[in-house]
PDB file of C-alpha atoms in Angstrom:
ATOM      1  CA  MET R 156      -4.859   3.935  23.258  1.00  0.00           C
ATOM      2  CA  THR R 157      -6.571   0.948  24.857  1.00  0.00           C
ATOM      3  CA  LEU R 158      -7.171  -2.494  23.406  1.00  0.00           C
ATOM      4  CA  THR R 159     -10.863  -1.620  23.147  1.00  0.00           C
ATOM      5  CA  THR R 160     -10.113   1.509  21.097  1.00  0.00           C
ATOM      6  CA  THR R 161      -7.798  -0.495  18.862  1.00  0.00           C
ATOM      7  CA  LEU R 162     -10.465  -3.123  18.209  1.00  0.00           C
ATOM      8  CA  ILE R 163     -13.054  -0.409  17.555  1.00  0.00           C
ATOM      9  CA  ALA R 164     -10.773   1.216  14.946  1.00  0.00           C
ATOM     10  CA  ILE R 165     -10.239  -2.120  13.197  1.00  0.00           C
ATOM     11  CA  ALA R 166     -13.932  -3.025  13.408  1.00  0.00           C
ATOM     12  CA  VAL R 167     -15.141   0.318  12.038  1.00  0.00           C
ATOM     13  CA  GLY R 168     -12.712   0.190   9.110  1.00  0.00           C
ATOM     14  CA  PHE R 169     -13.677  -3.441   8.464  1.00  0.00           C
ATOM     15  CA  THR R 170     -17.446  -2.798   8.606  1.00  0.00           C
ATOM     16  CA  LEU R 171     -17.422   0.324   6.438  1.00  0.00           C
ATOM     17  CA  SER R 172     -15.250  -1.440   3.868  1.00  0.00           C
ATOM     18  CA  ILE R 173     -17.766  -4.289   3.582  1.00  0.00           C
ATOM     19  CA  VAL R 174     -20.735  -1.902   3.348  1.00  0.00           C
ATOM     20  CA  SER R 175     -18.905   0.175   0.724  1.00  0.00           C
ATOM     21  CA  GLY R 176     -18.083  -2.955  -1.233  1.00  0.00           C
ATOM     22  CA  TYR R 177     -21.716  -4.014  -1.522  1.00  0.00           C
ATOM     23  CA  ILE R 178     -22.570  -0.500  -2.754  1.00  0.00           C
ATOM     24  CA  ILE R 179     -19.641   0.242  -5.067  1.00  0.00           C
ATOM     25  CA  ILE R 180     -19.035  -3.123  -6.793  1.00  0.00           C
ATOM     26  CA  PRO R 181     -22.502  -3.224  -8.452  1.00  0.00           C
ATOM     27  CA  VAL R 182     -21.921   0.350  -9.650  1.00  0.00           C
ATOM     28  CA  LEU R 183     -18.564  -0.625 -11.182  1.00  0.00           C
ATOM     29  CA  ARG R 184     -20.253  -3.562 -12.929  1.00  0.00           C
ATOM     30  CA  ARG R 185     -23.049  -1.385 -14.328  1.00  0.00           C
ATOM     31  CA  MET R 186     -20.501   1.119 -15.623  1.00  0.00           C
ATOM     32  CA  LYS R 187     -18.540  -1.795 -17.167  1.00  0.00           C
ATOM     33  CA  PHE R 188     -15.317  -0.755 -15.412  1.00  0.00           C
ATOM     34  CA  GLY R 189     -13.670  -4.126 -16.037  1.00  0.00           C
ATOM     35  CA  GLN R 190      -9.985  -4.983 -15.776  1.00  0.00           C
ATOM     36  CA  SER R 191      -7.925  -5.332 -18.941  1.00  0.00           C
ATOM     37  CA  ILE R 192      -5.341  -8.123 -18.638  1.00  0.00           C
ATOM     38  CA  ARG R 193      -1.861  -7.690 -20.091  1.00  0.00           C
ATOM     39  CA  GLU R 194      -1.227 -10.120 -22.955  1.00  0.00           C
ATOM     40  CA  GLU R 195       2.363 -10.664 -21.816  1.00  0.00           C
ATOM     41  CA  GLY R 196       1.209 -11.825 -18.376  1.00  0.00           C
ATOM     42  CA  PRO R 197       0.475 -15.438 -17.332  1.00  0.00           C
ATOM     43  CA  LYS R 198      -2.102 -16.955 -19.703  1.00  0.00           C
ATOM     44  CA  ASN R 199      -4.331 -18.147 -16.856  1.00  0.00           C
ATOM     45  CA  HIS R 200      -4.931 -14.511 -15.909  1.00  0.00           C
ATOM     46  CA  GLN R 201      -6.887 -13.899 -19.117  1.00  0.00           C
ATOM     47  CA  LYS R 202      -9.990 -15.388 -17.491  1.00  0.00           C
ATOM     48  CA  LYS R 203      -9.909 -12.496 -15.008  1.00  0.00           C
ATOM     49  CA  ALA R 204     -10.569  -9.987 -17.780  1.00  0.00           C
ATOM     50  CA  GLY R 205     -13.706  -7.982 -17.132  1.00  0.00           C
ATOM     51  CA  THR R 206     -13.547  -8.274 -13.337  1.00  0.00           C
ATOM     52  CA  PRO R 207     -14.453  -4.842 -11.909  1.00  0.00           C
ATOM     53  CA  THR R 208     -11.419  -2.713 -11.084  1.00  0.00           C
ATOM     54  CA  MET R 209     -10.948   0.607  -9.245  1.00  0.00           C
ATOM     55  CA  GLY R 210     -11.982  -1.254  -6.088  1.00  0.00           C
ATOM     56  CA  GLY R 211      -9.555   0.932  -4.179  1.00  0.00           C
ATOM     57  CA  LEU R 212     -12.490   3.316  -3.906  1.00  0.00           C
ATOM     58  CA  ILE R 213     -14.083   0.831  -1.496  1.00  0.00           C
ATOM     59  CA  PHE R 214     -11.445   0.965   1.210  1.00  0.00           C
ATOM     60  CA  THR R 215     -10.180   4.488   0.500  1.00  0.00           C
ATOM     61  CA  LEU R 216     -13.585   6.006   1.213  1.00  0.00           C
ATOM     62  CA  SER R 217     -13.944   3.748   4.260  1.00  0.00           C
ATOM     63  CA  ILE R 218     -10.557   4.829   5.601  1.00  0.00           C
ATOM     64  CA  ILE R 219     -11.284   8.531   5.132  1.00  0.00           C
ATOM     65  CA  ILE R 220     -14.676   8.396   6.860  1.00  0.00           C
ATOM     66  CA  SER R 221     -13.502   6.096   9.680  1.00  0.00           C
ATOM     67  CA  THR R 222     -10.307   8.055  10.366  1.00  0.00           C
ATOM     68  CA  LEU R 223     -12.008  11.447  10.491  1.00  0.00           C
ATOM     69  CA  ALA R 224     -14.866  10.212  12.678  1.00  0.00           C
ATOM     70  CA  LEU R 225     -12.791   8.195  15.171  1.00  0.00           C
ATOM     71  CA  SER R 226      -9.953  10.737  15.327  1.00  0.00           C
ATOM     72  CA  TYR R 227     -12.482  13.431  16.187  1.00  0.00           C
ATOM     73  CA  ILE R 228     -14.263  11.272  18.782  1.00  0.00           C
ATOM     74  CA  TYR R 229     -11.017  10.231  20.497  1.00  0.00           C
ATOM     75  CA  GLU R 230      -9.457  13.698  20.077  1.00  0.00           C
ATOM     76  CA  VAL R 231      -6.460  12.595  18.028  1.00  0.00           C
ATOM     77  CA  LEU R 232      -7.278  14.548  14.868  1.00  0.00           C
ATOM     78  CA  THR R 233      -3.945  16.253  14.199  1.00  0.00           C
ATOM     79  CA  THR R 234      -1.873  17.701  11.394  1.00  0.00           C
ATOM     80  CA  GLN R 235      -0.317  14.270  10.989  1.00  0.00           C
ATOM     81  CA  THR R 236      -3.767  12.757  10.442  1.00  0.00           C
ATOM     82  CA  ILE R 237      -4.437  15.335   7.733  1.00  0.00           C
ATOM     83  CA  VAL R 238      -1.078  14.592   6.095  1.00  0.00           C
ATOM     84  CA  LEU R 239      -1.842  10.861   6.064  1.00  0.00           C
ATOM     85  CA  LEU R 240      -5.222  11.473   4.460  1.00  0.00           C
ATOM     86  CA  LEU R 241      -3.656  13.928   2.000  1.00  0.00           C
ATOM     87  CA  VAL R 242      -1.184  11.282   0.812  1.00  0.00           C
ATOM     88  CA  LEU R 243      -3.860   8.565   0.735  1.00  0.00           C
ATOM     89  CA  ILE R 244      -6.227  10.727  -1.308  1.00  0.00           C
ATOM     90  CA  GLY R 245      -3.541  12.313  -3.490  1.00  0.00           C
ATOM     91  CA  PHE R 246      -1.967   9.025  -4.565  1.00  0.00           C
ATOM     92  CA  GLY R 247      -5.435   7.485  -4.821  1.00  0.00           C
ATOM     93  CA  VAL R 248      -6.552  10.206  -7.244  1.00  0.00           C
ATOM     94  CA  ILE R 249      -3.483   9.578  -9.430  1.00  0.00           C
ATOM     95  CA  GLY R 250      -4.309   5.879  -9.459  1.00  0.00           C
ATOM     96  CA  PHE R 251      -7.981   6.597 -10.143  1.00  0.00           C
ATOM     97  CA  LEU R 252      -7.122   8.706 -13.200  1.00  0.00           C
ATOM     98  CA  ASP R 253      -4.829   5.960 -14.472  1.00  0.00           C
ATOM     99  CA  ASP R 254      -7.514   3.287 -13.967  1.00  0.00           C
ATOM    100  CA  PHE R 255     -10.245   5.451 -15.451  1.00  0.00           C
ATOM    101  CA  ILE R 256      -8.321   6.087 -18.658  1.00  0.00           C
ATOM    102  CA  ILE R 257      -7.566   2.362 -18.948  1.00  0.00           C
ATOM    103  CA  VAL R 258     -11.175   1.218 -18.511  1.00  0.00           C
ATOM    104  CA  VAL R 259     -12.418   3.845 -20.946  1.00  0.00           C
ATOM    105  CA  LYS R 260      -9.829   2.899 -23.587  1.00  0.00           C
ATOM    106  CA  LYS R 261     -10.262  -0.830 -22.776  1.00  0.00           C
ATOM    107  CA  LYS R 262      -6.508  -1.404 -22.860  1.00  0.00           C
ATOM    108  CA  ASN R 263      -3.544  -1.175 -20.473  1.00  0.00           C
ATOM    109  CA  ASP R 264      -2.465   2.339 -21.401  1.00  0.00           C
ATOM    110  CA  GLY R 265      -3.423   4.910 -18.777  1.00  0.00           C
ATOM    111  CA  LEU R 266      -1.372   7.838 -17.518  1.00  0.00           C
ATOM    112  CA  THR R 267       2.226   7.921 -18.716  1.00  0.00           C
ATOM    113  CA  SER R 268       4.973   7.123 -16.222  1.00  0.00           C
ATOM    114  CA  LEU R 269       6.030  10.781 -16.295  1.00  0.00           C
ATOM    115  CA  GLN R 270       2.510  12.013 -15.562  1.00  0.00           C
ATOM    116  CA  LYS R 271       2.185   9.664 -12.584  1.00  0.00           C
ATOM    117  CA  LEU R 272       5.639  10.622 -11.323  1.00  0.00           C
ATOM    118  CA  ILE R 273       4.869  14.353 -11.479  1.00  0.00           C
ATOM    119  CA  GLY R 274       1.623  13.812  -9.605  1.00  0.00           C
ATOM    120  CA  GLN R 275       3.319  11.721  -6.916  1.00  0.00           C
ATOM    121  CA  ILE R 276       6.076  14.311  -6.485  1.00  0.00           C
ATOM    122  CA  LEU R 277       3.538  17.111  -6.069  1.00  0.00           C
ATOM    123  CA  VAL R 278       1.674  15.186  -3.361  1.00  0.00           C
ATOM    124  CA  ALA R 279       4.925  14.351  -1.528  1.00  0.00           C
ATOM    125  CA  VAL R 280       6.115  17.971  -1.644  1.00  0.00           C
ATOM    126  CA  ALA R 281       2.740  19.212  -0.384  1.00  0.00           C
ATOM    127  CA  ALA R 282       2.944  16.739   2.530  1.00  0.00           C
ATOM    128  CA  PHE R 283       6.478  17.882   3.358  1.00  0.00           C
ATOM    129  CA  PHE R 284       5.635  21.564   3.505  1.00  0.00           C
ATOM    130  CA  LEU R 285       2.499  20.885   5.538  1.00  0.00           C
ATOM    131  CA  LEU R 286       4.658  19.046   8.062  1.00  0.00           C
ATOM    132  CA  LYS R 287       7.278  21.799   8.032  1.00  0.00           C
ATOM    133  CA  LEU R 288       4.627  24.243   9.266  1.00  0.00           C
ATOM    134  CA  GLY R 289       5.210  22.516  12.582  1.00  0.00           C
ATOM    135  CA  SER R 290       8.456  21.157  14.026  1.00  0.00           C
ATOM    136  CA  PHE R 291       8.963  18.106  11.859  1.00  0.00           C
ATOM    137  CA  ASP R 292      12.082  16.041  12.528  1.00  0.00           C
ATOM    138  CA  THR R 293      14.155  15.723   9.346  1.00  0.00           C
ATOM    139  CA  THR R 294      16.450  12.978  10.597  1.00  0.00           C
ATOM    140  CA  VAL R 295      16.501   9.377   9.373  1.00  0.00           C
ATOM    141  CA  ALA R 296      17.281   6.730  11.991  1.00  0.00           C
ATOM    142  CA  LEU R 297      18.801   3.281  11.634  1.00  0.00           C
ATOM    143  CA  PRO R 298      16.280   0.750  13.029  1.00  0.00           C
ATOM    144  CA  PHE R 299      16.969  -0.671  16.514  1.00  0.00           C
ATOM    145  CA  THR R 300      19.806   1.825  17.114  1.00  0.00           C
ATOM    146  CA  ASP R 301      20.251   5.431  18.271  1.00  0.00           C
ATOM    147  CA  PHE R 302      22.134   6.327  15.090  1.00  0.00           C
ATOM    148  CA  LYS R 303      20.510   9.166  13.115  1.00  0.00           C
ATOM    149  CA  VAL R 304      21.383  11.227  10.057  1.00  0.00           C
ATOM    150  CA  GLU R 305      20.150  14.807   9.775  1.00  0.00           C
ATOM    151  CA  LEU R 306      19.011  15.549   6.205  1.00  0.00           C
ATOM    152  CA  GLY R 307      17.623  19.056   6.707  1.00  0.00           C
ATOM    153  CA  ILE R 308      16.074  20.511   3.549  1.00  0.00           C
ATOM    154  CA  PHE R 309      17.276  17.451   1.626  1.00  0.00           C
ATOM    155  CA  TYR R 310      14.693  15.437   3.514  1.00  0.00           C
ATOM    156  CA  VAL R 311      12.131  16.490   0.903  1.00  0.00           C
ATOM    157  CA  ALA R 312      14.107  14.560  -1.740  1.00  0.00           C
ATOM    158  CA  PHE R 313      14.176  11.526   0.551  1.00  0.00           C
ATOM    159  CA  LEU R 314      10.434  11.850   1.189  1.00  0.00           C
ATOM    160  CA  ILE R 315       9.699  11.979  -2.537  1.00  0.00           C
ATOM    161  CA  PHE R 316      11.857   8.907  -3.158  1.00  0.00           C
ATOM    162  CA  TRP R 317      10.266   6.994  -0.262  1.00  0.00           C
ATOM    163  CA  LEU R 318       6.644   7.747  -1.128  1.00  0.00           C
ATOM    164  CA  VAL R 319       7.061   7.270  -4.873  1.00  0.00           C
ATOM    165  CA  GLY R 320       9.169   4.156  -4.390  1.00  0.00           C
ATOM    166  CA  PHE R 321       6.810   2.357  -2.029  1.00  0.00           C
ATOM    167  CA  SER R 322       3.630   3.371  -3.819  1.00  0.00           C
ATOM    168  CA  ASN R 323       5.049   1.838  -6.992  1.00  0.00           C
ATOM    169  CA  ALA R 324       6.353  -1.193  -5.070  1.00  0.00           C
ATOM    170  CA  VAL R 325       2.882  -1.959  -3.737  1.00  0.00           C
ATOM    171  CA  ASN R 326       1.510  -1.392  -7.225  1.00  0.00           C
ATOM    172  CA  LEU R 327       3.952  -3.979  -8.650  1.00  0.00           C
ATOM    173  CA  THR R 328       2.916  -6.469  -5.973  1.00  0.00           C
ATOM    174  CA  ASP R 329      -0.776  -6.174  -6.819  1.00  0.00           C
ATOM    175  CA  GLY R 330      -0.871  -9.046  -9.291  1.00  0.00           C
ATOM    176  CA  LEU R 331      -2.658 -11.852  -7.452  1.00  0.00           C
ATOM    177  CA  ASP R 332      -6.054 -11.998  -5.750  1.00  0.00           C
ATOM    178  CA  GLY R 333      -5.765 -10.908  -2.138  1.00  0.00           C
ATOM    179  CA  LEU R 334      -1.979 -10.510  -2.134  1.00  0.00           C
ATOM    180  CA  VAL R 335      -1.716  -6.782  -1.438  1.00  0.00           C
ATOM    181  CA  ALA R 336      -4.878  -6.618   0.656  1.00  0.00           C
ATOM    182  CA  GLY R 337      -3.486  -9.241   3.036  1.00  0.00           C
ATOM    183  CA  THR R 338       0.100  -8.016   3.233  1.00  0.00           C
ATOM    184  CA  SER R 339      -0.957  -4.381   3.697  1.00  0.00           C
ATOM    185  CA  SER R 340      -3.358  -5.298   6.498  1.00  0.00           C
ATOM    186  CA  ILE R 341      -0.469  -7.009   8.283  1.00  0.00           C
ATOM    187  CA  ALA R 342       1.948  -4.113   7.697  1.00  0.00           C
ATOM    188  CA  PHE R 343      -0.437  -1.406   8.910  1.00  0.00           C
ATOM    189  CA  ALA R 344      -1.353  -3.467  11.975  1.00  0.00           C
ATOM    190  CA  ALA R 345       2.354  -3.781  12.829  1.00  0.00           C
ATOM    191  CA  PHE R 346       2.876  -0.039  12.553  1.00  0.00           C
ATOM    192  CA  GLY R 347      -0.232   0.488  14.660  1.00  0.00           C
ATOM    193  CA  VAL R 348       1.141  -1.720  17.440  1.00  0.00           C
ATOM    194  CA  LEU R 349       4.513   0.061  17.294  1.00  0.00           C
ATOM    195  CA  ALA R 350       2.733   3.418  17.441  1.00  0.00           C
ATOM    196  CA  ILE R 351       0.756   2.629  20.601  1.00  0.00           C
ATOM    197  CA  SER R 352       3.910   1.409  22.292  1.00  0.00           C
ATOM    198  CA  ASN R 353       4.738   5.120  22.446  1.00  0.00           C
ATOM    199  CA  GLU R 354       2.304   6.821  24.806  1.00  0.00           C
ATOM    200  CA  THR R 355       2.507  10.283  23.214  1.00  0.00           C
ATOM    201  CA  LEU R 356      -0.427  11.836  21.366  1.00  0.00           C
ATOM    202  CA  ALA R 357       1.719  12.191  18.233  1.00  0.00           C
ATOM    203  CA  GLN R 358       1.820   8.407  17.981  1.00  0.00           C
ATOM    204  CA  LEU R 359      -1.817   7.769  18.878  1.00  0.00           C
ATOM    205  CA  ASP R 360      -3.117   9.637  15.841  1.00  0.00           C
ATOM    206  CA  ILE R 361      -0.934   7.483  13.593  1.00  0.00           C
ATOM    207  CA  ALA R 362      -2.038   4.332  15.401  1.00  0.00           C
ATOM    208  CA  MET R 363      -5.703   5.213  14.852  1.00  0.00           C
ATOM    209  CA  PHE R 364      -5.110   5.621  11.122  1.00  0.00           C
ATOM    210  CA  ALA R 365      -3.024   2.436  10.864  1.00  0.00           C
ATOM    211  CA  PHE R 366      -5.593   0.250  12.628  1.00  0.00           C
ATOM    212  CA  VAL R 367      -8.435   1.691  10.541  1.00  0.00           C
ATOM    213  CA  VAL R 368      -6.518   0.858   7.351  1.00  0.00           C
ATOM    214  CA  SER R 369      -5.759  -2.651   8.621  1.00  0.00           C
ATOM    215  CA  GLY R 370      -9.445  -3.252   9.308  1.00  0.00           C
ATOM    216  CA  ALA R 371     -10.522  -1.768   5.984  1.00  0.00           C
ATOM    217  CA  MET R 372      -8.160  -4.080   4.119  1.00  0.00           C
ATOM    218  CA  LEU R 373      -9.549  -7.112   5.942  1.00  0.00           C
ATOM    219  CA  GLY R 374     -13.014  -6.015   4.844  1.00  0.00           C
ATOM    220  CA  PHE R 375     -11.819  -5.579   1.259  1.00  0.00           C
ATOM    221  CA  LEU R 376     -10.353  -9.106   1.331  1.00  0.00           C
ATOM    222  CA  ILE R 377     -13.890 -10.513   1.427  1.00  0.00           C
ATOM    223  CA  PHE R 378     -14.354  -9.239  -2.133  1.00  0.00           C
ATOM    224  CA  ASN R 379     -10.752  -9.613  -3.281  1.00  0.00           C
ATOM    225  CA  LEU R 380      -9.897 -13.188  -2.306  1.00  0.00           C
ATOM    226  CA  LYS R 381      -9.626 -15.693  -5.155  1.00  0.00           C
ATOM    227  CA  PRO R 382     -11.752 -15.695  -7.179  1.00  0.00           C
ATOM    228  CA  ALA R 383     -11.778 -11.912  -6.801  1.00  0.00           C
ATOM    229  CA  HIS R 384     -15.056 -10.075  -7.338  1.00  0.00           C
ATOM    230  CA  VAL R 385     -13.157  -6.783  -7.633  1.00  0.00           C
ATOM    231  CA  PHE R 386      -9.568  -5.589  -8.069  1.00  0.00           C
ATOM    232  CA  MET R 387      -8.206  -2.585  -6.190  1.00  0.00           C
ATOM    233  CA  GLY R 388      -6.472  -1.194  -9.275  1.00  0.00           C
ATOM    234  CA  ASP R 389      -3.940   1.621  -9.138  1.00  0.00           C
ATOM    235  CA  THR R 390      -6.640   3.545  -7.264  1.00  0.00           C
ATOM    236  CA  GLY R 391      -5.962   1.316  -4.288  1.00  0.00           C
ATOM    237  CA  SER R 392      -2.365   0.149  -4.641  1.00  0.00           C
ATOM    238  CA  LEU R 393      -0.838   3.612  -5.123  1.00  0.00           C
ATOM    239  CA  ALA R 394      -2.892   5.001  -2.242  1.00  0.00           C
ATOM    240  CA  LEU R 395      -1.872   2.148   0.077  1.00  0.00           C
ATOM    241  CA  GLY R 396       1.820   2.343  -0.783  1.00  0.00           C
ATOM    242  CA  GLY R 397       1.980   6.098  -0.335  1.00  0.00           C
ATOM    243  CA  ALA R 398       0.083   5.964   2.965  1.00  0.00           C
ATOM    244  CA  MET R 399       2.246   3.125   4.295  1.00  0.00           C
ATOM    245  CA  ALA R 400       5.431   5.045   3.538  1.00  0.00           C
ATOM    246  CA  MET R 401       3.955   8.162   5.146  1.00  0.00           C
ATOM    247  CA  VAL R 402       3.113   6.241   8.322  1.00  0.00           C
ATOM    248  CA  ALA R 403       6.746   5.093   8.564  1.00  0.00           C
ATOM    249  CA  VAL R 404       7.952   8.651   7.942  1.00  0.00           C
ATOM    250  CA  LEU R 405       5.744  10.189  10.630  1.00  0.00           C
ATOM    251  CA  MET R 406       6.792   7.545  13.142  1.00  0.00           C
ATOM    252  CA  LYS R 407      10.442   8.251  12.275  1.00  0.00           C
ATOM    253  CA  GLN R 408      10.777   4.593  11.371  1.00  0.00           C
ATOM    254  CA  GLU R 409      11.434   5.154   7.681  1.00  0.00           C
ATOM    255  CA  LEU R 410      13.987   2.392   7.197  1.00  0.00           C
ATOM    256  CA  LEU R 411      11.951  -0.056   9.270  1.00  0.00           C
ATOM    257  CA  LEU R 412       9.560  -0.115   6.320  1.00  0.00           C
ATOM    258  CA  LEU R 413      12.208  -2.110   4.452  1.00  0.00           C
ATOM    259  CA  ILE R 414      11.604  -4.901   6.970  1.00  0.00           C
ATOM    260  CA  ILE R 415       7.857  -4.623   7.579  1.00  0.00           C
ATOM    261  CA  GLY R 416       7.305  -4.142   3.844  1.00  0.00           C
ATOM    262  CA  ILE R 417       9.791  -6.856   2.847  1.00  0.00           C
ATOM    263  CA  VAL R 418       7.354  -8.448   0.363  1.00  0.00           C
ATOM    264  CA  TYR R 419       7.151  -5.190  -1.600  1.00  0.00           C
ATOM    265  CA  VAL R 420      10.931  -4.814  -1.481  1.00  0.00           C
ATOM    266  CA  ILE R 421      11.435  -8.341  -2.840  1.00  0.00           C
ATOM    267  CA  GLU R 422       8.852  -7.850  -5.595  1.00  0.00           C
ATOM    268  CA  THR R 423      10.483  -4.593  -6.712  1.00  0.00           C
ATOM    269  CA  ALA R 424      13.996  -6.046  -6.489  1.00  0.00           C
ATOM    270  CA  SER R 425      12.930  -8.947  -8.704  1.00  0.00           C
ATOM    271  CA  VAL R 426      11.842  -6.518 -11.420  1.00  0.00           C
ATOM    272  CA  ILE R 427      15.054  -4.489 -11.175  1.00  0.00           C
ATOM    273  CA  LEU R 428      17.254  -7.599 -11.265  1.00  0.00           C
ATOM    274  CA  GLN R 429      15.308  -8.996 -14.214  1.00  0.00           C
ATOM    275  CA  VAL R 430      15.806  -5.808 -16.229  1.00  0.00           C
ATOM    276  CA  ILE R 431      19.505  -5.493 -15.362  1.00  0.00           C
ATOM    277  CA  SER R 432      20.199  -9.142 -16.155  1.00  0.00           C
ATOM    278  CA  PHE R 433      18.413  -9.016 -19.507  1.00  0.00           C
ATOM    279  CA  LYS R 434      20.139  -5.794 -20.582  1.00  0.00           C
ATOM    280  CA  LEU R 435      23.605  -6.983 -19.558  1.00  0.00           C
ATOM    281  CA  THR R 436      23.466 -10.664 -20.535  1.00  0.00           C
ATOM    282  CA  GLY R 437      20.340 -11.084 -22.635  1.00  0.00           C
ATOM    283  CA  LYS R 438      19.141 -13.668 -20.116  1.00  0.00           C
ATOM    284  CA  ARG R 439      16.340 -13.515 -17.545  1.00  0.00           C
ATOM    285  CA  ILE R 440      16.842 -14.539 -13.917  1.00  0.00           C
ATOM    286  CA  PHE R 441      13.155 -15.287 -13.377  1.00  0.00           C
ATOM    287  CA  LYS R 442      10.601 -16.876 -15.680  1.00  0.00           C
ATOM    288  CA  MET R 443       8.631 -13.663 -15.283  1.00  0.00           C
ATOM    289  CA  SER R 444       8.732 -10.684 -12.957  1.00  0.00           C
ATOM    290  CA  PRO R 445       7.512  -9.518 -10.471  1.00  0.00           C
ATOM    291  CA  ILE R 446       8.533 -12.654  -8.642  1.00  0.00           C
ATOM    292  CA  HIS R 447       5.002 -13.849  -7.833  1.00  0.00           C
ATOM    293  CA  HIS R 448       4.597 -14.559 -11.566  1.00  0.00           C
ATOM    294  CA  HIS R 449       7.805 -16.608 -11.497  1.00  0.00           C
ATOM    295  CA  PHE R 450       6.251 -18.903  -8.899  1.00  0.00           C
ATOM    296  CA  GLU R 451       3.041 -19.106 -10.947  1.00  0.00           C
ATOM    297  CA  LEU R 452       4.961 -20.257 -14.002  1.00  0.00           C
ATOM    298  CA  SER R 453       6.878 -22.692 -11.786  1.00  0.00           C
ATOM    299  CA  GLY R 454       3.629 -24.494 -11.006  1.00  0.00           C
ATOM    300  CA  TRP R 455       2.569 -22.911  -7.726  1.00  0.00           C
ATOM    301  CA  SER R 456      -1.151 -22.270  -7.351  1.00  0.00           C
ATOM    302  CA  GLU R 457      -2.282 -18.684  -6.829  1.00  0.00           C
ATOM    303  CA  TRP R 458      -3.531 -19.583  -3.359  1.00  0.00           C
ATOM    304  CA  LYS R 459      -0.175 -21.096  -2.374  1.00  0.00           C
ATOM    305  CA  ILE R 460       1.762 -18.032  -3.501  1.00  0.00           C
ATOM    306  CA  VAL R 461      -0.548 -15.646  -1.661  1.00  0.00           C
ATOM    307  CA  ILE R 462      -0.481 -17.636   1.583  1.00  0.00           C
ATOM    308  CA  VAL R 463       3.319 -17.996   1.507  1.00  0.00           C
ATOM    309  CA  PHE R 464       3.752 -14.275   0.849  1.00  0.00           C
ATOM    310  CA  TRP R 465       1.309 -13.466   3.671  1.00  0.00           C
ATOM    311  CA  GLY R 466       3.438 -15.678   5.919  1.00  0.00           C
ATOM    312  CA  VAL R 467       6.605 -13.829   4.932  1.00  0.00           C
ATOM    313  CA  ALA R 468       4.860 -10.502   5.567  1.00  0.00           C
ATOM    314  CA  PHE R 469       3.671 -11.656   8.993  1.00  0.00           C
ATOM    315  CA  ILE R 470       7.104 -12.879  10.082  1.00  0.00           C
ATOM    316  CA  ALA R 471       8.740  -9.653   8.870  1.00  0.00           C
ATOM    317  CA  ALA R 472       6.134  -7.576  10.720  1.00  0.00           C
ATOM    318  CA  ILE R 473       6.199  -9.509  13.996  1.00  0.00           C
ATOM    319  CA  ILE R 474       9.980  -9.272  14.432  1.00  0.00           C
ATOM    320  CA  PRO R 475      10.162  -5.485  15.067  1.00  0.00           C
ATOM    321  CA  VAL R 476       6.972  -5.676  17.156  1.00  0.00           C
ATOM    322  CA  LEU R 477       8.478  -8.347  19.441  1.00  0.00           C
ATOM    323  CA  LEU R 478      11.756  -6.453  19.704  1.00  0.00           C
ATOM    324  CA  GLU R 479       9.837  -3.330  20.728  1.00  0.00           C
ATOM    325  CA  VAL R 480       7.776  -5.176  23.330  1.00  0.00           C
ATOM    326  CA  MET R 481      10.803  -7.000  24.743  1.00  0.00           C
TER     327      MET R 481
END
């Protein structure tokens, strides 16, 4: 995969995302699909109420069209490409249903946690068995080493945990304008670079998808930067998280996602620690979780938080890329 092909993948995803945004956002406004803001959240977020949500449709459609077209043109349309799109669409549909119920009811009460979990498990299991039709490697490797653990049939349980865990982690992180769009663009670009460092066809199909997603998220940022004209909603965050985890799985770099996706790990850990601390001691560690709200209530501007988190994401992503190149 040449530099030119890489730039084309990013540019196509970017362009289609912008075009889709100018088409879909007015439709969301006309249908009054506005975001409901949680009362227990930061008070300054109340002014965001009514901003169109379900914006994940913008980049999801762009990614699907771009990936299918470019993968066909460059002859890298494989089973792995189909699996990536299956996870993207499957988790996106779950998020769409959740968002749709919320905007119809005009309150933050969509699908139940159990309903979302069942849907996510079904998508993960379907992806696993589609991969098992071929010769899928069911080992999990420790990053930067040759150490591997063979999970065999138990890999399906790991896959479910990984996809569900990271889709929900990205969903938790989606609380500030541009935060997830920026960090996900960085993460997918990093995986794309790592994928093309391996000259096999099995990695080129993943690289094509990753660079398309990175470009699509940059295009979405134009509408999602503060003040956001649209939110991605669960439609976008669940789809992105599931797809990101699936990219790591297909590259056999599952645990590397803990580094490249460090922002999502920190956000999720902050929620877990907050709950544990409150249940055990009755005290909260953070002013509010996820941790980006803690910084908001500590006086940081939304822009400052987003830029700092982007910086953390970039540093975490560049480290494995440099180690691979060196």
